[in-house]
Amino acid sequence: SYVLTQPPSVSVAPGQTARITCGGNNIGSKSVHWYQQKPGQAPVLVVYDDSDRPSGIPERFSGSNSGNTATLTISRVEAGDEADYYCQVWDSSSNVFGTGTKVTVL
Amino acid sequence: QVQLVESGGGLVKPGGSLRLSCAASGFTFSDYYMSWIRQAPGKGLEWVSYISSSGSTIYYADSVKGRFTISRDNAKNSLYLQMNSLRAEDTAVYYCARGRRDSSGYYFLDYWGQGTLVTVSS
C-alpha cells in the first residue's frame, strides 16, 4: 500500500514560515490535498490539487508537489495556525492519509 | 451551506454492532461520492470506506472489509455505516465527508462532519 510520510512536528515563531513535507514514492505524479485539524475539531481542507485553496482559506497557505515530496507552506504564521496537518492522495481506490504533523507556534 | 451531521455512536461491547448515520444538507446529496473516515484517540486519520453517488461503487479499507457495510439513501440525503463484529481497535471518532473530484479524476474530501465517537469496550 502507498505510504505518505510526514515529520511528527514542526515548530515556528509567529510571523515566520512553516514548511510541512509529505513524502511518497513519485508523489509528484499524484494530486495532493492538505487538511488542518485543530484539537477537538473536524479536519478542514486547506489546499487541494497540490496548490489550490478553497474559498475562505487565507493566501498564507500554499502548496507544491514535485518528485517524491509535496510541501504545505504557511507564511506569516499566526497563533491560530497551531494544529495538526495531514496530506492525502488517492491510491488503489482509497484515500491515503499522511502520518500527520503537529505545528506548534512558539 | 454544506452540513454533515453524524449520529449513532456510543459504547458497544466487543463483537457487537452499531449503525452510524450522516445527515447531509445544503447540497445535492445524490451528486456526490461520500466517505467515512475514522480517528482513534490520539492517532491520525484512517480512511474507512467510500460509496459513489449512485451507490454502485463501494470500497473498504482492509481493516474493516467483511465487517462494515456502507450505504446511502439519496431520497433521505443520508449516508450510513453498519458496523458488525466490532473490536477494541475500532474505537474512534467516525467522520463522514463529501468527496469532490480532483484534477486527476480522483477524490478528496472537501467537507467533513463533526464526528461521532464509537467506543468498543467490555
mmCIF file of C-alpha atoms in Angstrom:
data_model
loop_
_atom_site.group_PDB
_atom_site.id
_atom_site.type_symbol
_atom_site.label_atom_id
_atom_site.label_comp_id
_atom_site.label_asym_id
_atom_site.label_seq_id
_atom_site.Cartn_x
_atom_site.Cartn_y
_atom_site.Cartn_z
ATOM 1 C CA SER A 1 0.000 0.000 0.000
ATOM 2 C CA TYR A 2 1.049 3.588 -0.623
ATOM 3 C CA VAL A 3 2.743 5.318 2.314
ATOM 4 C CA LEU A 4 2.847 9.056 2.982
ATOM 5 C CA THR A 5 5.470 10.174 5.499
ATOM 6 C CA GLN A 6 5.300 13.471 7.375
ATOM 7 C CA PRO A 7 7.544 14.860 10.142
ATOM 8 C CA PRO A 8 5.824 14.411 13.523
ATOM 9 C CA SER A 9 6.275 18.024 14.495
ATOM 10 C CA VAL A 10 7.269 21.451 13.218
ATOM 11 C CA SER A 11 7.849 24.470 15.431
ATOM 12 C CA VAL A 12 7.742 28.031 14.165
ATOM 13 C CA ALA A 13 7.751 31.516 15.630
ATOM 14 C CA PRO A 14 4.862 33.878 14.880
ATOM 15 C CA GLY A 15 5.388 35.762 11.640
ATOM 16 C CA GLN A 16 7.800 33.179 10.284
ATOM 17 C CA THR A 17 7.242 30.487 7.645
ATOM 18 C CA ALA A 18 6.328 26.874 8.384
ATOM 19 C CA ARG A 19 7.012 24.163 5.828
ATOM 20 C CA ILE A 20 5.426 20.728 6.221
ATOM 21 C CA THR A 21 6.640 17.955 3.957
ATOM 22 C CA CYS A 22 4.811 14.874 2.746
ATOM 23 C CA GLY A 23 6.967 12.163 1.251
ATOM 24 C CA GLY A 24 5.751 9.414 -1.054
ATOM 25 C CA ASN A 25 7.033 7.370 -3.958
ATOM 26 C CA ASN A 26 6.709 9.551 -7.061
ATOM 27 C CA ILE A 27 4.124 11.685 -5.274
ATOM 28 C CA GLY A 28 4.687 14.344 -7.906
ATOM 29 C CA SER A 29 2.575 12.275 -10.273
ATOM 30 C CA LYS A 30 -0.415 12.466 -7.920
ATOM 31 C CA SER A 31 -2.726 15.239 -6.766
ATOM 32 C CA VAL A 32 -2.037 16.099 -3.130
ATOM 33 C CA HIS A 33 -4.505 17.602 -0.689
ATOM 34 C CA TRP A 34 -3.946 19.045 2.774
ATOM 35 C CA TYR A 35 -6.167 19.195 5.854
ATOM 36 C CA GLN A 36 -5.873 21.184 9.060
ATOM 37 C CA GLN A 37 -7.260 19.755 12.290
ATOM 38 C CA LYS A 38 -7.431 21.769 15.484
ATOM 39 C CA PRO A 39 -7.899 19.994 18.840
ATOM 40 C CA GLY A 40 -11.393 18.605 19.265
ATOM 41 C CA GLN A 41 -12.477 19.678 15.797
ATOM 42 C CA ALA A 42 -13.054 18.018 12.454
ATOM 43 C CA PRO A 43 -10.442 18.330 9.711
ATOM 44 C CA VAL A 44 -10.732 21.273 7.332
ATOM 45 C CA LEU A 45 -9.452 21.274 3.761
ATOM 46 C CA VAL A 46 -6.797 23.980 3.310
ATOM 47 C CA VAL A 47 -5.172 23.045 -0.017
ATOM 48 C CA TYR A 48 -6.330 20.781 -2.837
ATOM 49 C CA ASP A 49 -4.814 19.718 -6.155
ATOM 50 C CA ASP A 50 -1.299 20.436 -4.865
ATOM 51 C CA SER A 51 -1.690 24.203 -4.635
ATOM 52 C CA ASP A 52 -5.293 25.407 -4.877
ATOM 53 C CA ARG A 53 -7.079 26.943 -1.908
ATOM 54 C CA PRO A 54 -10.765 26.534 -1.066
ATOM 55 C CA SER A 55 -12.693 29.736 -0.601
ATOM 56 C CA GLY A 56 -12.110 31.214 2.837
ATOM 57 C CA ILE A 57 -8.610 29.822 3.254
ATOM 58 C CA PRO A 58 -6.010 32.603 3.608
ATOM 59 C CA GLU A 59 -3.410 33.131 0.890
ATOM 60 C CA ARG A 60 -0.810 32.411 3.549
ATOM 61 C CA PHE A 61 -1.461 28.725 2.885
ATOM 62 C CA SER A 62 0.200 27.393 -0.258
ATOM 63 C CA GLY A 63 1.339 24.076 -1.616
ATOM 64 C CA SER A 64 3.759 22.499 -4.054
ATOM 65 C CA ASN A 65 4.444 18.993 -5.280
ATOM 66 C CA SER A 66 7.346 17.520 -7.212
ATOM 67 C CA GLY A 67 9.342 14.330 -7.328
ATOM 68 C CA ASN A 68 8.948 12.413 -4.080
ATOM 69 C CA THR A 69 7.901 15.334 -1.871
ATOM 70 C CA ALA A 70 4.877 17.575 -1.515
ATOM 71 C CA THR A 71 5.049 20.627 0.714
ATOM 72 C CA LEU A 72 2.500 22.743 2.535
ATOM 73 C CA THR A 73 3.828 26.218 3.302
ATOM 74 C CA ILE A 74 2.263 28.513 5.863
ATOM 75 C CA SER A 75 3.578 32.076 5.559
ATOM 76 C CA ARG A 76 3.407 34.702 8.293
ATOM 77 C CA VAL A 77 2.365 32.093 10.816
ATOM 78 C CA GLU A 78 -0.237 33.089 13.396
ATOM 79 C CA ALA A 79 -1.127 31.537 16.737
ATOM 80 C CA GLY A 80 -4.376 30.295 15.215
ATOM 81 C CA ASP A 81 -2.419 28.112 12.762
ATOM 82 C CA GLU A 82 -1.391 25.780 15.569
ATOM 83 C CA ALA A 83 -2.916 22.439 14.598
ATOM 84 C CA ASP A 84 -2.290 19.021 13.124
ATOM 85 C CA TYR A 85 -1.865 18.889 9.351
ATOM 86 C CA TYR A 86 -2.425 15.866 7.141
ATOM 87 C CA CYS A 87 -1.597 15.307 3.484
ATOM 88 C CA GLN A 88 -3.740 12.982 1.384
ATOM 89 C CA VAL A 89 -3.630 11.322 -2.011
ATOM 90 C CA TRP A 90 -5.750 8.820 -3.860
ATOM 91 C CA ASP A 91 -4.176 5.394 -4.438
ATOM 92 C CA SER A 92 -5.560 1.957 -5.202
ATOM 93 C CA SER A 93 -9.183 3.036 -4.862
ATOM 94 C CA SER A 94 -8.719 4.596 -1.454
ATOM 95 C CA ASN A 95 -7.973 7.903 0.236
ATOM 96 C CA VAL A 96 -4.498 7.607 1.756
ATOM 97 C CA PHE A 97 -3.572 9.981 4.569
ATOM 98 C CA GLY A 98 -0.166 11.023 5.738
ATOM 99 C CA THR A 99 1.030 10.362 9.266
ATOM 100 C CA GLY A 100 0.279 13.919 10.341
ATOM 101 C CA THR A 101 2.391 16.857 11.521
ATOM 102 C CA LYS A 102 1.772 18.871 14.646
ATOM 103 C CA VAL A 103 2.572 22.540 14.069
ATOM 104 C CA THR A 104 3.482 24.415 17.221
ATOM 105 C CA VAL A 105 3.608 28.196 17.246
ATOM 106 C CA LEU A 106 6.280 29.267 19.712
ATOM 107 C CA GLN B 1 -24.223 25.919 3.430
ATOM 108 C CA VAL B 2 -22.975 22.342 3.389
ATOM 109 C CA GLN B 3 -23.737 20.471 6.587
ATOM 110 C CA LEU B 4 -22.932 16.908 7.560
ATOM 111 C CA VAL B 5 -24.195 15.641 10.901
ATOM 112 C CA GLU B 6 -23.201 12.224 12.182
ATOM 113 C CA SER B 7 -25.132 10.245 14.781
ATOM 114 C CA GLY B 8 -25.357 6.750 16.196
ATOM 115 C CA GLY B 9 -22.078 6.484 18.071
ATOM 116 C CA GLY B 10 -21.818 5.100 21.571
ATOM 117 C CA LEU B 11 -20.448 2.359 23.801
ATOM 118 C CA VAL B 12 -20.666 -1.199 22.500
ATOM 119 C CA LYS B 13 -19.171 -4.488 23.658
ATOM 120 C CA PRO B 14 -16.631 -6.386 21.547
ATOM 121 C CA GLY B 15 -18.434 -8.440 18.952
ATOM 122 C CA GLY B 16 -21.380 -6.085 18.970
ATOM 123 C CA SER B 17 -22.916 -3.956 16.234
ATOM 124 C CA LEU B 18 -23.640 -0.302 15.663
ATOM 125 C CA ARG B 19 -25.124 1.723 12.827
ATOM 126 C CA LEU B 20 -23.863 5.216 12.131
ATOM 127 C CA SER B 21 -25.827 7.786 10.170
ATOM 128 C CA CYS B 22 -24.802 11.001 8.450
ATOM 129 C CA ALA B 23 -27.457 13.550 7.542
ATOM 130 C CA ALA B 24 -26.492 15.839 4.686
ATOM 131 C CA SER B 25 -27.899 19.225 3.763
ATOM 132 C CA GLY B 26 -27.007 22.313 1.765
ATOM 133 C CA PHE B 27 -26.055 20.479 -1.430
ATOM 134 C CA THR B 28 -27.437 17.942 -3.894
ATOM 135 C CA PHE B 29 -26.507 14.804 -1.997
ATOM 136 C CA SER B 30 -27.149 12.440 -4.907
ATOM 137 C CA ASP B 31 -24.431 14.162 -6.955
ATOM 138 C CA TYR B 32 -21.562 13.342 -4.617
ATOM 139 C CA TYR B 33 -19.383 10.468 -3.584
ATOM 140 C CA MET B 34 -19.336 10.112 0.215
ATOM 141 C CA SER B 35 -16.822 8.627 2.587
ATOM 142 C CA TRP B 36 -16.293 7.540 6.186
ATOM 143 C CA ILE B 37 -13.002 8.295 7.897
ATOM 144 C CA ARG B 38 -12.070 7.462 11.465
ATOM 145 C CA GLN B 39 -9.577 8.679 14.025
ATOM 146 C CA ALA B 40 -8.573 6.602 17.031
ATOM 147 C CA PRO B 41 -7.863 8.563 20.218
ATOM 148 C CA GLY B 42 -4.602 10.464 19.844
ATOM 149 C CA LYS B 43 -3.962 8.966 16.408
ATOM 150 C CA GLY B 44 -4.083 10.055 12.784
ATOM 151 C CA LEU B 45 -6.791 9.860 10.159
ATOM 152 C CA GLU B 46 -7.721 6.494 8.655
ATOM 153 C CA TRP B 47 -9.972 6.159 5.617
ATOM 154 C CA VAL B 48 -12.671 3.523 6.189
ATOM 155 C CA SER B 49 -14.955 3.353 3.157
ATOM 156 C CA TYR B 50 -16.476 5.230 0.277
ATOM 157 C CA ILE B 51 -19.573 4.977 -1.853
ATOM 158 C CA SER B 52 -20.221 6.530 -5.245
ATOM 159 C CA SER B 53 -23.061 8.962 -5.861
ATOM 160 C CA SER B 54 -25.405 6.248 -7.116
ATOM 161 C CA GLY B 55 -24.214 3.636 -4.639
ATOM 162 C CA SER B 56 -22.971 1.373 -7.406
ATOM 163 C CA THR B 57 -19.281 1.563 -6.439
ATOM 164 C CA ILE B 58 -18.103 0.792 -2.926
ATOM 165 C CA TYR B 59 -14.676 0.229 -1.435
ATOM 166 C CA TYR B 60 -13.459 -0.591 2.069
ATOM 167 C CA ALA B 61 -10.199 -0.440 3.932
ATOM 168 C CA ASP B 62 -8.766 -3.896 4.566
ATOM 169 C CA SER B 63 -9.133 -3.321 8.310
ATOM 170 C CA VAL B 64 -12.946 -3.259 8.078
ATOM 171 C CA LYS B 65 -13.674 -5.360 4.993
ATOM 172 C CA GLY B 66 -16.251 -8.046 5.682
ATOM 173 C CA ARG B 67 -17.387 -6.380 8.932
ATOM 174 C CA PHE B 68 -18.568 -2.907 7.883
ATOM 175 C CA THR B 69 -21.155 -2.002 5.240
ATOM 176 C CA ILE B 70 -21.558 1.456 3.762
ATOM 177 C CA SER B 71 -24.833 2.511 2.178
ATOM 178 C CA ARG B 72 -26.782 5.614 1.263
ATOM 179 C CA ASP B 73 -30.349 6.747 0.763
ATOM 180 C CA ASN B 74 -30.373 9.607 -1.724
ATOM 181 C CA ALA B 75 -34.090 10.238 -1.134
ATOM 182 C CA LYS B 76 -33.304 10.887 2.538
ATOM 183 C CA ASN B 77 -29.973 12.654 1.963
ATOM 184 C CA SER B 78 -28.352 10.187 4.292
ATOM 185 C CA LEU B 79 -25.213 8.084 4.497
ATOM 186 C CA TYR B 80 -24.863 5.032 6.734
ATOM 187 C CA LEU B 81 -22.202 2.754 8.138
ATOM 188 C CA GLN B 82 -23.285 -0.598 9.546
ATOM 189 C CA MET B 83 -20.545 -1.901 11.802
ATOM 190 C CA ASN B 84 -20.590 -5.547 12.896
ATOM 191 C CA SER B 85 -18.160 -7.746 14.836
ATOM 192 C CA LEU B 86 -16.704 -4.678 16.471
ATOM 193 C CA ARG B 87 -13.266 -4.839 18.046
ATOM 194 C CA ALA B 88 -11.456 -2.671 20.558
ATOM 195 C CA GLU B 89 -9.307 -1.312 17.741
ATOM 196 C CA ASP B 90 -12.418 0.099 16.060
ATOM 197 C CA THR B 91 -12.682 2.640 18.879
ATOM 198 C CA ALA B 92 -12.500 6.031 17.200
ATOM 199 C CA VAL B 93 -14.283 9.183 16.183
ATOM 200 C CA TYR B 94 -16.030 8.449 12.886
ATOM 201 C CA TYR B 95 -16.390 11.278 10.386
ATOM 202 C CA CYS B 96 -18.459 11.396 7.246
ATOM 203 C CA ALA B 97 -17.099 13.556 4.459
ATOM 204 C CA ARG B 98 -18.118 14.699 0.998
ATOM 205 C CA GLY B 99 -15.944 13.740 -1.913
ATOM 206 C CA ARG B 100 -15.006 16.010 -4.751
ATOM 207 C CA ARG B 101 -13.095 15.136 -7.892
ATOM 208 C CA ASP B 102 -9.534 16.367 -8.136
ATOM 209 C CA SER B 103 -7.616 17.314 -11.267
ATOM 210 C CA SER B 104 -6.505 13.688 -11.714
ATOM 211 C CA GLY B 105 -10.089 12.452 -11.695
ATOM 212 C CA TYR B 106 -9.879 11.010 -8.215
ATOM 213 C CA TYR B 107 -11.323 12.260 -4.946
ATOM 214 C CA PHE B 108 -10.544 14.444 -1.997
ATOM 215 C CA LEU B 109 -12.759 15.424 0.917
ATOM 216 C CA ASP B 110 -13.993 18.975 0.861
ATOM 217 C CA TYR B 111 -16.489 18.979 3.746
ATOM 218 C CA TRP B 112 -16.452 16.960 6.950
ATOM 219 C CA GLY B 113 -18.977 16.409 9.706
ATOM 220 C CA GLN B 114 -18.112 16.915 13.361
ATOM 221 C CA GLY B 115 -17.825 13.196 14.014
ATOM 222 C CA THR B 116 -19.396 10.643 16.332
ATOM 223 C CA LEU B 117 -17.468 8.642 18.912
ATOM 224 C CA VAL B 118 -17.593 4.867 18.886
ATOM 225 C CA THR B 119 -16.153 3.091 21.911
ATOM 226 C CA VAL B 120 -15.748 -0.678 21.862
ATOM 227 C CA SER B 121 -15.143 -1.974 25.355
ATOM 228 C CA SER B 122 -16.412 -4.629 27.721
#
